[in-house]
PDB file of C-alpha atoms in Angstrom:
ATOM      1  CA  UNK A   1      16.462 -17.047 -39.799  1.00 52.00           C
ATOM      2  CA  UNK A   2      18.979 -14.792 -38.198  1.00 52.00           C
ATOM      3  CA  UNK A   3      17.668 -12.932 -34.511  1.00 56.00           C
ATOM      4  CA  UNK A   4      18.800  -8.895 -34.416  1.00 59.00           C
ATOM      5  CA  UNK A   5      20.796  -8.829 -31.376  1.00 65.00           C
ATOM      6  CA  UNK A   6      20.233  -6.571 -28.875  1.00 64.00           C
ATOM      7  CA  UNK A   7      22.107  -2.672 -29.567  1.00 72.00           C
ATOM      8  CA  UNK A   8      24.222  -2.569 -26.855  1.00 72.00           C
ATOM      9  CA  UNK A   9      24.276   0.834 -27.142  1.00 77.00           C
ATOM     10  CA  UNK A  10      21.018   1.365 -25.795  1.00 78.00           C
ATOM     11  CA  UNK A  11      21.436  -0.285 -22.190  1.00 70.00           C
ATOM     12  CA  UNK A  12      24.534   2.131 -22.095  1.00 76.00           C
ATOM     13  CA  UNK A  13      22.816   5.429 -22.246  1.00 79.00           C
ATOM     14  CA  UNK A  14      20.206   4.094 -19.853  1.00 74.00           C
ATOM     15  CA  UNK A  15      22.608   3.545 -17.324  1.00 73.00           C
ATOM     16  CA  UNK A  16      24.150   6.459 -17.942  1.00 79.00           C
ATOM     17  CA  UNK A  17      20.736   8.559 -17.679  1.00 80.00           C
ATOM     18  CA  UNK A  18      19.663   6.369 -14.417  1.00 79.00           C
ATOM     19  CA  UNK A  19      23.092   6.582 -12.677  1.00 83.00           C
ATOM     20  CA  UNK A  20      22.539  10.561 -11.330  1.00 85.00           C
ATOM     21  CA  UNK A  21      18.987   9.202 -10.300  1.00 81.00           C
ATOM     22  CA  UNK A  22      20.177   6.588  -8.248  1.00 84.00           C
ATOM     23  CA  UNK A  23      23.137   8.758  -6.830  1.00 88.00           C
ATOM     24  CA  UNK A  24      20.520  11.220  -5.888  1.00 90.00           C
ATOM     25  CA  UNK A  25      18.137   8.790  -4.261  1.00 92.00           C
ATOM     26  CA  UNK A  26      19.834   5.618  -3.205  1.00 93.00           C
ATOM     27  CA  UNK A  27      19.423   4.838   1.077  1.00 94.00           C
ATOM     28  CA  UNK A  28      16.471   7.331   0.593  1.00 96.00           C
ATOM     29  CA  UNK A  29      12.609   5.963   1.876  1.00 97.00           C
ATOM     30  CA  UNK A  30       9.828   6.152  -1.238  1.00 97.00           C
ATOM     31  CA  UNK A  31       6.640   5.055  -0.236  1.00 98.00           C
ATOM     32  CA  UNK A  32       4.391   3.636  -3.312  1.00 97.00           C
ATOM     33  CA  UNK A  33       0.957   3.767  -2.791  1.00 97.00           C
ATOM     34  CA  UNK A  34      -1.031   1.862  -4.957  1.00 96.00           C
ATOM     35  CA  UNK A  35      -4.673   2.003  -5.365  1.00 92.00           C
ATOM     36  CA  UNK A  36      -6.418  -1.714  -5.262  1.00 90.00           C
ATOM     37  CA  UNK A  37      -7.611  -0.978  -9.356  1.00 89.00           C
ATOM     38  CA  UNK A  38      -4.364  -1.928 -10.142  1.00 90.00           C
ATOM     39  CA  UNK A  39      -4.270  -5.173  -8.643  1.00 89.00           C
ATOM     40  CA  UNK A  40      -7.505  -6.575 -10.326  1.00 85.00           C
ATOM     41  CA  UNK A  41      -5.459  -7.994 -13.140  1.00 85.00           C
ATOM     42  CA  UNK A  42      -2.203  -9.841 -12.765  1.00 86.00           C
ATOM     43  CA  UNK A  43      -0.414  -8.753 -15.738  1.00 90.00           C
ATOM     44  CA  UNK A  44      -0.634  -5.515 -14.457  1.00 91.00           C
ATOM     45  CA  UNK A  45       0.344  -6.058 -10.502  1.00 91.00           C
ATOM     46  CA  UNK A  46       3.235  -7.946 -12.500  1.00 92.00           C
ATOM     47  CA  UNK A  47       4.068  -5.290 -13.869  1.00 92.00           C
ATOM     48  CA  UNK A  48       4.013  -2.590 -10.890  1.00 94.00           C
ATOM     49  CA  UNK A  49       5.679  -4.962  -9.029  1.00 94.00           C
ATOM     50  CA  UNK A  50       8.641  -5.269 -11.444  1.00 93.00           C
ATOM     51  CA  UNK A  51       9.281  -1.262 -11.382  1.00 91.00           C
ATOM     52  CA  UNK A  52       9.039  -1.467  -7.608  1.00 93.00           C
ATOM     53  CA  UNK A  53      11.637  -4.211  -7.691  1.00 91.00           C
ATOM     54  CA  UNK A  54      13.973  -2.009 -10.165  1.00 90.00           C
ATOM     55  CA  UNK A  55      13.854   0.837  -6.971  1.00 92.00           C
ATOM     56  CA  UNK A  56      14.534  -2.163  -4.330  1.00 91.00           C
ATOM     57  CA  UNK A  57      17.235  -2.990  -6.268  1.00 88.00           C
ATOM     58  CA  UNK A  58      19.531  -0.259  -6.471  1.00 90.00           C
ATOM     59  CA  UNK A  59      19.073   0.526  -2.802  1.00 93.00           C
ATOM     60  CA  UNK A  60      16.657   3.126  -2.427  1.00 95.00           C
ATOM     61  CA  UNK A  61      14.315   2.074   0.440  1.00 97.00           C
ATOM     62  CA  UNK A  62      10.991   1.350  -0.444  1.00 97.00           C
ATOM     63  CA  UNK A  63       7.471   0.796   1.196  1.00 98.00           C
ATOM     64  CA  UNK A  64       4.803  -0.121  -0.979  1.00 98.00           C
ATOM     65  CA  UNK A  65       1.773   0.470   0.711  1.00 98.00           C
ATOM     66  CA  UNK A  66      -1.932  -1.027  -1.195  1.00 97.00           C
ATOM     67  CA  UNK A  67      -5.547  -0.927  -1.218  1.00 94.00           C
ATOM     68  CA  UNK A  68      -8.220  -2.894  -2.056  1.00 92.00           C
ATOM     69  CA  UNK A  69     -11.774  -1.049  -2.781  1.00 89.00           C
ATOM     70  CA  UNK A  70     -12.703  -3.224  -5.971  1.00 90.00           C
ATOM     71  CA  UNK A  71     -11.861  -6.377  -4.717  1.00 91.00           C
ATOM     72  CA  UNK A  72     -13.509  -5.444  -1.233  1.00 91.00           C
ATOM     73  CA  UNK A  73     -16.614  -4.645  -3.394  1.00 90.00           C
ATOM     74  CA  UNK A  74     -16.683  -7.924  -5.100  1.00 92.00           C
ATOM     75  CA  UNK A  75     -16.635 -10.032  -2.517  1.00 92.00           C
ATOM     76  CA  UNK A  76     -18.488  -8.079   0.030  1.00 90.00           C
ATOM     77  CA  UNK A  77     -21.110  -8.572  -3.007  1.00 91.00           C
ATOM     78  CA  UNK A  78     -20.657 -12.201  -3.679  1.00 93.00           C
ATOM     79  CA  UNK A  79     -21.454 -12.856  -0.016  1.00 91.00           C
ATOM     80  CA  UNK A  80     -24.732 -10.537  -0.594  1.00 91.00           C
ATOM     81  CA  UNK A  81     -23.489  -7.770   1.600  1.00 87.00           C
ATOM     82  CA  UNK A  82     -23.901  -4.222   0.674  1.00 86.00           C
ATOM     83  CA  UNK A  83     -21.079  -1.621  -0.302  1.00 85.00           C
ATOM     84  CA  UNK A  84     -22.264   1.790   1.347  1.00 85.00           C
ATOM     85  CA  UNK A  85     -20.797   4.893   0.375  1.00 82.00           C
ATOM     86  CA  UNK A  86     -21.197   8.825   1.775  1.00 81.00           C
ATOM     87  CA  UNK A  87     -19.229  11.296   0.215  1.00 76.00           C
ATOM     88  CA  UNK A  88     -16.638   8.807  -1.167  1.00 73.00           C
ATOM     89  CA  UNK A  89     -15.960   7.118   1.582  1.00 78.00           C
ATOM     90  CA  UNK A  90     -17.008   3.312   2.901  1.00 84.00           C
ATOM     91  CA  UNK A  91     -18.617   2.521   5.918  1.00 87.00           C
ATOM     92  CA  UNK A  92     -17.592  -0.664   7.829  1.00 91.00           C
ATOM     93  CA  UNK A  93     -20.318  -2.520   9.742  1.00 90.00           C
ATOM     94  CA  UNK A  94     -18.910  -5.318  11.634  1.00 91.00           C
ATOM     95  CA  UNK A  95     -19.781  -7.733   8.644  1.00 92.00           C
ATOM     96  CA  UNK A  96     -17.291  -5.503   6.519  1.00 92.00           C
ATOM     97  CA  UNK A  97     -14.501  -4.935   8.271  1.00 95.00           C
ATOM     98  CA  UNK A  98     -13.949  -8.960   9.012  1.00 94.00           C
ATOM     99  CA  UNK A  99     -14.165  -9.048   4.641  1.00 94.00           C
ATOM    100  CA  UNK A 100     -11.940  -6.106   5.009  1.00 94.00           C
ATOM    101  CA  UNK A 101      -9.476  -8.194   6.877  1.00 95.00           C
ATOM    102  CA  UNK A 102      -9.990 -11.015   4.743  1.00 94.00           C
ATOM    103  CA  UNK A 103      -9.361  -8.775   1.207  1.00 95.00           C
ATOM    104  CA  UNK A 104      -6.598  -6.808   2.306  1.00 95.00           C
ATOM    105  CA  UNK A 105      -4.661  -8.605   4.659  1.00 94.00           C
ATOM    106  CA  UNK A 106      -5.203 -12.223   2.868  1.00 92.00           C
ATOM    107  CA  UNK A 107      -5.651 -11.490  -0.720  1.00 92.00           C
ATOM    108  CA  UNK A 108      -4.316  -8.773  -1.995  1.00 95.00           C
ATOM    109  CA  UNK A 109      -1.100  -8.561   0.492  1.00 96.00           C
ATOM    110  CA  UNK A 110      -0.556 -12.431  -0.131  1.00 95.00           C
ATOM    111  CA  UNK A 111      -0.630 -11.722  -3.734  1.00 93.00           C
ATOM    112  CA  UNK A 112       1.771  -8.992  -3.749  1.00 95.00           C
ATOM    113  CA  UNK A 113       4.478 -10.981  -1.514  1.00 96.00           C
ATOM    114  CA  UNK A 114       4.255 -14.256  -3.973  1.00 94.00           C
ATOM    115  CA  UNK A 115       4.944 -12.153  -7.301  1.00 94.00           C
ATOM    116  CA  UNK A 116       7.544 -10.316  -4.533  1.00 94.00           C
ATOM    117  CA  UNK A 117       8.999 -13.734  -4.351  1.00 94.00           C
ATOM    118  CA  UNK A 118       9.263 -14.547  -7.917  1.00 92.00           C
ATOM    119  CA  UNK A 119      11.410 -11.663  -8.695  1.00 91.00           C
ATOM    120  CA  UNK A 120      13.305 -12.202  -5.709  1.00 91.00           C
ATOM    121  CA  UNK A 121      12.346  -9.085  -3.960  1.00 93.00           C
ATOM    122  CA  UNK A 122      12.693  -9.853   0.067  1.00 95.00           C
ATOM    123  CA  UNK A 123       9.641  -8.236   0.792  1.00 97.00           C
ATOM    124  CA  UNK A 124       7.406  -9.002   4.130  1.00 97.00           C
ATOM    125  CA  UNK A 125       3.629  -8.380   4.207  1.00 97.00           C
ATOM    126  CA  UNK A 126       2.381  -6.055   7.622  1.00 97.00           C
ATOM    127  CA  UNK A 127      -0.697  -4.584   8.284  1.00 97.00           C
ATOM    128  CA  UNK A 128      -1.187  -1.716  10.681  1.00 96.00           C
ATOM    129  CA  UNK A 129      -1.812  -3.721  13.301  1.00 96.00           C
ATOM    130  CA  UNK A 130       1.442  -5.727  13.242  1.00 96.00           C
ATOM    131  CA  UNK A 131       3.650  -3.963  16.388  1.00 95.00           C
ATOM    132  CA  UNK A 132       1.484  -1.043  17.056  1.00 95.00           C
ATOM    133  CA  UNK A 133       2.402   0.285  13.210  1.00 97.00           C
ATOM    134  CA  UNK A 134      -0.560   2.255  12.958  1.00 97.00           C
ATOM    135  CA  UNK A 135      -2.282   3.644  16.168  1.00 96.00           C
ATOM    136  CA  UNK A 136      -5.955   4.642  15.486  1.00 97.00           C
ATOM    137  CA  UNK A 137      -9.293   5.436  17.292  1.00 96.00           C
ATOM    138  CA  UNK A 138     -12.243   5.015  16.014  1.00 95.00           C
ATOM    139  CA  UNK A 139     -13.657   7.863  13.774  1.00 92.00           C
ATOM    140  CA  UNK A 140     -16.961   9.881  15.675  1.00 90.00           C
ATOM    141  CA  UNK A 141     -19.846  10.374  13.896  1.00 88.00           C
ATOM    142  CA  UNK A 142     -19.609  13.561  11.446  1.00 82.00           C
ATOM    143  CA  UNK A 143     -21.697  15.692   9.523  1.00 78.00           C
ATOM    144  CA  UNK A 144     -22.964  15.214   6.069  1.00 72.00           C
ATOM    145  CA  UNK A 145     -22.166  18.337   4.981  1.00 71.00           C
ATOM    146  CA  UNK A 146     -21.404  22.119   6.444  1.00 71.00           C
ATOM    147  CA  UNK A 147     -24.085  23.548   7.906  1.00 68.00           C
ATOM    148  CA  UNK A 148     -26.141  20.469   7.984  1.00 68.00           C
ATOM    149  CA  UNK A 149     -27.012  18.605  11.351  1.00 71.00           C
ATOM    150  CA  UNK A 150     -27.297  15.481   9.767  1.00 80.00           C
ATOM    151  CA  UNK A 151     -24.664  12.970  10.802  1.00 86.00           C
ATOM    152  CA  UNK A 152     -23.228   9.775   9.087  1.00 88.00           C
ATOM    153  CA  UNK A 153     -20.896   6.961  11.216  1.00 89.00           C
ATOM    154  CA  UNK A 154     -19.073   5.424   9.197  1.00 89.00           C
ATOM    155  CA  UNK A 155     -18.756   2.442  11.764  1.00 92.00           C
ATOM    156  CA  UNK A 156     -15.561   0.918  11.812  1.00 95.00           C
ATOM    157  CA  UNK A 157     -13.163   3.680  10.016  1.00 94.00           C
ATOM    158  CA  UNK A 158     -10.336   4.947  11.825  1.00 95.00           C
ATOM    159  CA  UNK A 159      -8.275   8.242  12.258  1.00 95.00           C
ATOM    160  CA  UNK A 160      -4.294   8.160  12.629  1.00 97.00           C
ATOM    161  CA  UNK A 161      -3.110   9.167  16.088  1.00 97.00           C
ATOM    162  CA  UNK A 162       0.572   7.952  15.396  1.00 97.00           C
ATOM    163  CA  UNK A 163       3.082   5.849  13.173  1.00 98.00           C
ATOM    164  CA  UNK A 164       5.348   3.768  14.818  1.00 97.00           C
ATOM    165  CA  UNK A 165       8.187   4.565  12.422  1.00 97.00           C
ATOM    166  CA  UNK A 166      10.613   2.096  14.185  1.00 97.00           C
ATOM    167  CA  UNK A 167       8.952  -1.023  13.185  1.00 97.00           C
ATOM    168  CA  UNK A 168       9.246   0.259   8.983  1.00 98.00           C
ATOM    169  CA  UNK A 169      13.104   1.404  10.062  1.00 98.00           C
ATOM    170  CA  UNK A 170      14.397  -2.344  11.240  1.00 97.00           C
ATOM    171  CA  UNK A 171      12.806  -3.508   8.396  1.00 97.00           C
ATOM    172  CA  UNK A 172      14.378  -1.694   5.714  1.00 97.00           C
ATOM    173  CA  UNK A 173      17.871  -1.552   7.621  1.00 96.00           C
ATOM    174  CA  UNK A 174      17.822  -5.316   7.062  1.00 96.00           C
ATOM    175  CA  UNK A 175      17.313  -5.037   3.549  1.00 95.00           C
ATOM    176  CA  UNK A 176      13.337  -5.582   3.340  1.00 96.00           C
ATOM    177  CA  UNK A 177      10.774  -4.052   1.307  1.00 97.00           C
ATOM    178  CA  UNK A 178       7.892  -3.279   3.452  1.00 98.00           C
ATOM    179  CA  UNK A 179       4.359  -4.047   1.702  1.00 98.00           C
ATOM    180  CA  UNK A 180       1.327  -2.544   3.950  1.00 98.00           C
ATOM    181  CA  UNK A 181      -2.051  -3.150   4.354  1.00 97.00           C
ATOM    182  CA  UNK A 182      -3.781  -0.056   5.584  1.00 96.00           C
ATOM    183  CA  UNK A 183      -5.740  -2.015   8.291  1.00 96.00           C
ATOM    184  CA  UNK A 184      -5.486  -0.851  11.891  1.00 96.00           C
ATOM    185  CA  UNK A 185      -6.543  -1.511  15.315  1.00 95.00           C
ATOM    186  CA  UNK A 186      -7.583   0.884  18.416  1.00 95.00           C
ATOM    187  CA  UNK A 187      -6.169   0.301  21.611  1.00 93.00           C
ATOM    188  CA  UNK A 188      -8.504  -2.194  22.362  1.00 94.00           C
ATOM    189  CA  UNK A 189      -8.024  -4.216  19.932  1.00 94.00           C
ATOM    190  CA  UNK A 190     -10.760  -3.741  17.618  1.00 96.00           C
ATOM    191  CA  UNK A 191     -10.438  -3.374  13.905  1.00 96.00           C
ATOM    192  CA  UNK A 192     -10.295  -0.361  11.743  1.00 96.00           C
ATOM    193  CA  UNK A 193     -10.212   0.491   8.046  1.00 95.00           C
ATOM    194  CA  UNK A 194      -7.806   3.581   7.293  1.00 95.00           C
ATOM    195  CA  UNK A 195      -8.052   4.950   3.841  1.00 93.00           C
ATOM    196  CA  UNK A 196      -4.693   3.687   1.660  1.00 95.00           C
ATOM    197  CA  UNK A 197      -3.915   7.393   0.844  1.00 96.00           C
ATOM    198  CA  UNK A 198      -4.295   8.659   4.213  1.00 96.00           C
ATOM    199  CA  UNK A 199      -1.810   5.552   5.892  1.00 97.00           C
ATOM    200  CA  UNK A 200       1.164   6.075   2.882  1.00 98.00           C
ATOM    201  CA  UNK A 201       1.036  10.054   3.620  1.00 98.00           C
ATOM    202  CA  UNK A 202       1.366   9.883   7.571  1.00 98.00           C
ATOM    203  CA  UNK A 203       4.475   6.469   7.075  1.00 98.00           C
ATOM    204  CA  UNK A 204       5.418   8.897   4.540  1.00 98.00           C
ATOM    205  CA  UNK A 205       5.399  11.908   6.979  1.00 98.00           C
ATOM    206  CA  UNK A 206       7.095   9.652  10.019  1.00 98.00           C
ATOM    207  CA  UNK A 207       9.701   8.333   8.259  1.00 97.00           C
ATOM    208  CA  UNK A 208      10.266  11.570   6.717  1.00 97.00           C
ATOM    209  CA  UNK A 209      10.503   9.967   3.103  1.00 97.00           C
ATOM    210  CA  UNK A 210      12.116  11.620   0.091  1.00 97.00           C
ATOM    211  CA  UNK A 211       9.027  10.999  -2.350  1.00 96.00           C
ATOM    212  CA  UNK A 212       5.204  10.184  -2.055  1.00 97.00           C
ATOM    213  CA  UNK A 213       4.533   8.394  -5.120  1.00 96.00           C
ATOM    214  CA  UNK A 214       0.680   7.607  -5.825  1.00 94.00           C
ATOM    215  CA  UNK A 215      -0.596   5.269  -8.062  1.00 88.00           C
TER     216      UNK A 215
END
């Protein structure tokens, strides 16, 4: 049984639709953020990973920042903790935010960094806390809604007070794809969750990135 071979034809007018693209964009910052859904099944992480790769590869400089809300959810309730929500967002007892730690940092951005490995993508797993990245304080207590005097505390949840852009910068001038966990740390030391969204717009914002892509 004869194989077709390949129509050579075909690669050629993708590289000639892709070359003005990577004219346009190439030693320009993207930052990919991609929600934790997409990392609940490895074909598709695989698969993300491999179009981040393509990017990498023809020298536009990318950060891939992740979350992790399903799989923080699953184990939280395999070790018979509760997920809280109010108004969308998690609260972190202490309990939480050492799973937090545990998901993001250990799972998921392990993960991402082997498949990085397999396609030989020199990528190099940071969280917020790694050399003052992310700066954070701990968010106050705020009101359910307008008008009401109700308050929630969403325990340990930070806000942004800066990005540390340098620390991304070296990293990228030496040829590395950043992959970030959106886990911070005040200024004394204690652990914070930052919403995924939030940490790729204000890297985004510091490094003063071409594109914002969300996933």
């Amino acid at each position: 049984m004869m194989k077709s071979r390949p129509d050579p034809s075909i690669a050629v007018r993708a590289l000639k639709s892709a070359a003005p693209y990577i004219r346009m964009y190439k030693n320009k910052v993207f930052i990919i953020k991609a929600g934790g859904a997409v990392f609940s099944d490895e074909q598709s992480t695989r698969d993300l990973i491999e179009q981040v790769a393509i990017l990498h590869q023809v020298g536009i400089k990318t950060v891939l920042v992740h979350g992790g809300g399903p799989q923080l959810d699953r184990m939280q309730a395999a070790l018979g903790l509760d997920t809280r929500m109010v108004n969308g967002r998690r609260i972190t007892d202490q309990q939480s935010i050492d799973v937090t730690a545990m998901v993001l940092n250990g799972l998921i951005n392990t993960r991402i960094l082997a498949i990085c490995r397999e396609l030989d993508i020199e990528a190099i797993g940071l969280s917020g806390v790694d050399a003052g990245l992310i700066r954070a304080h701990k968010r106050p207590p705020v009101r359910v809604a307008e008008g009401s005097s109700e308050t929630v505390d969403y325990g340990f949840v930070g806000n942004i007070d800066s990005v540390n852009a340098g620390v991304i910068e070296k990293l990228l001038e030496n040829g590395l794809m950043p992959v970030v966990s959106p886990l911070s740390a005040d200024s004394h030391g204690t652990l914070l969750n930052i919403n995924a969204d939030t940490v790729a717009a204000a890297i985004g914002g510091a490094l003063s990135a071409e594109k914002l892509v969300l996933c």
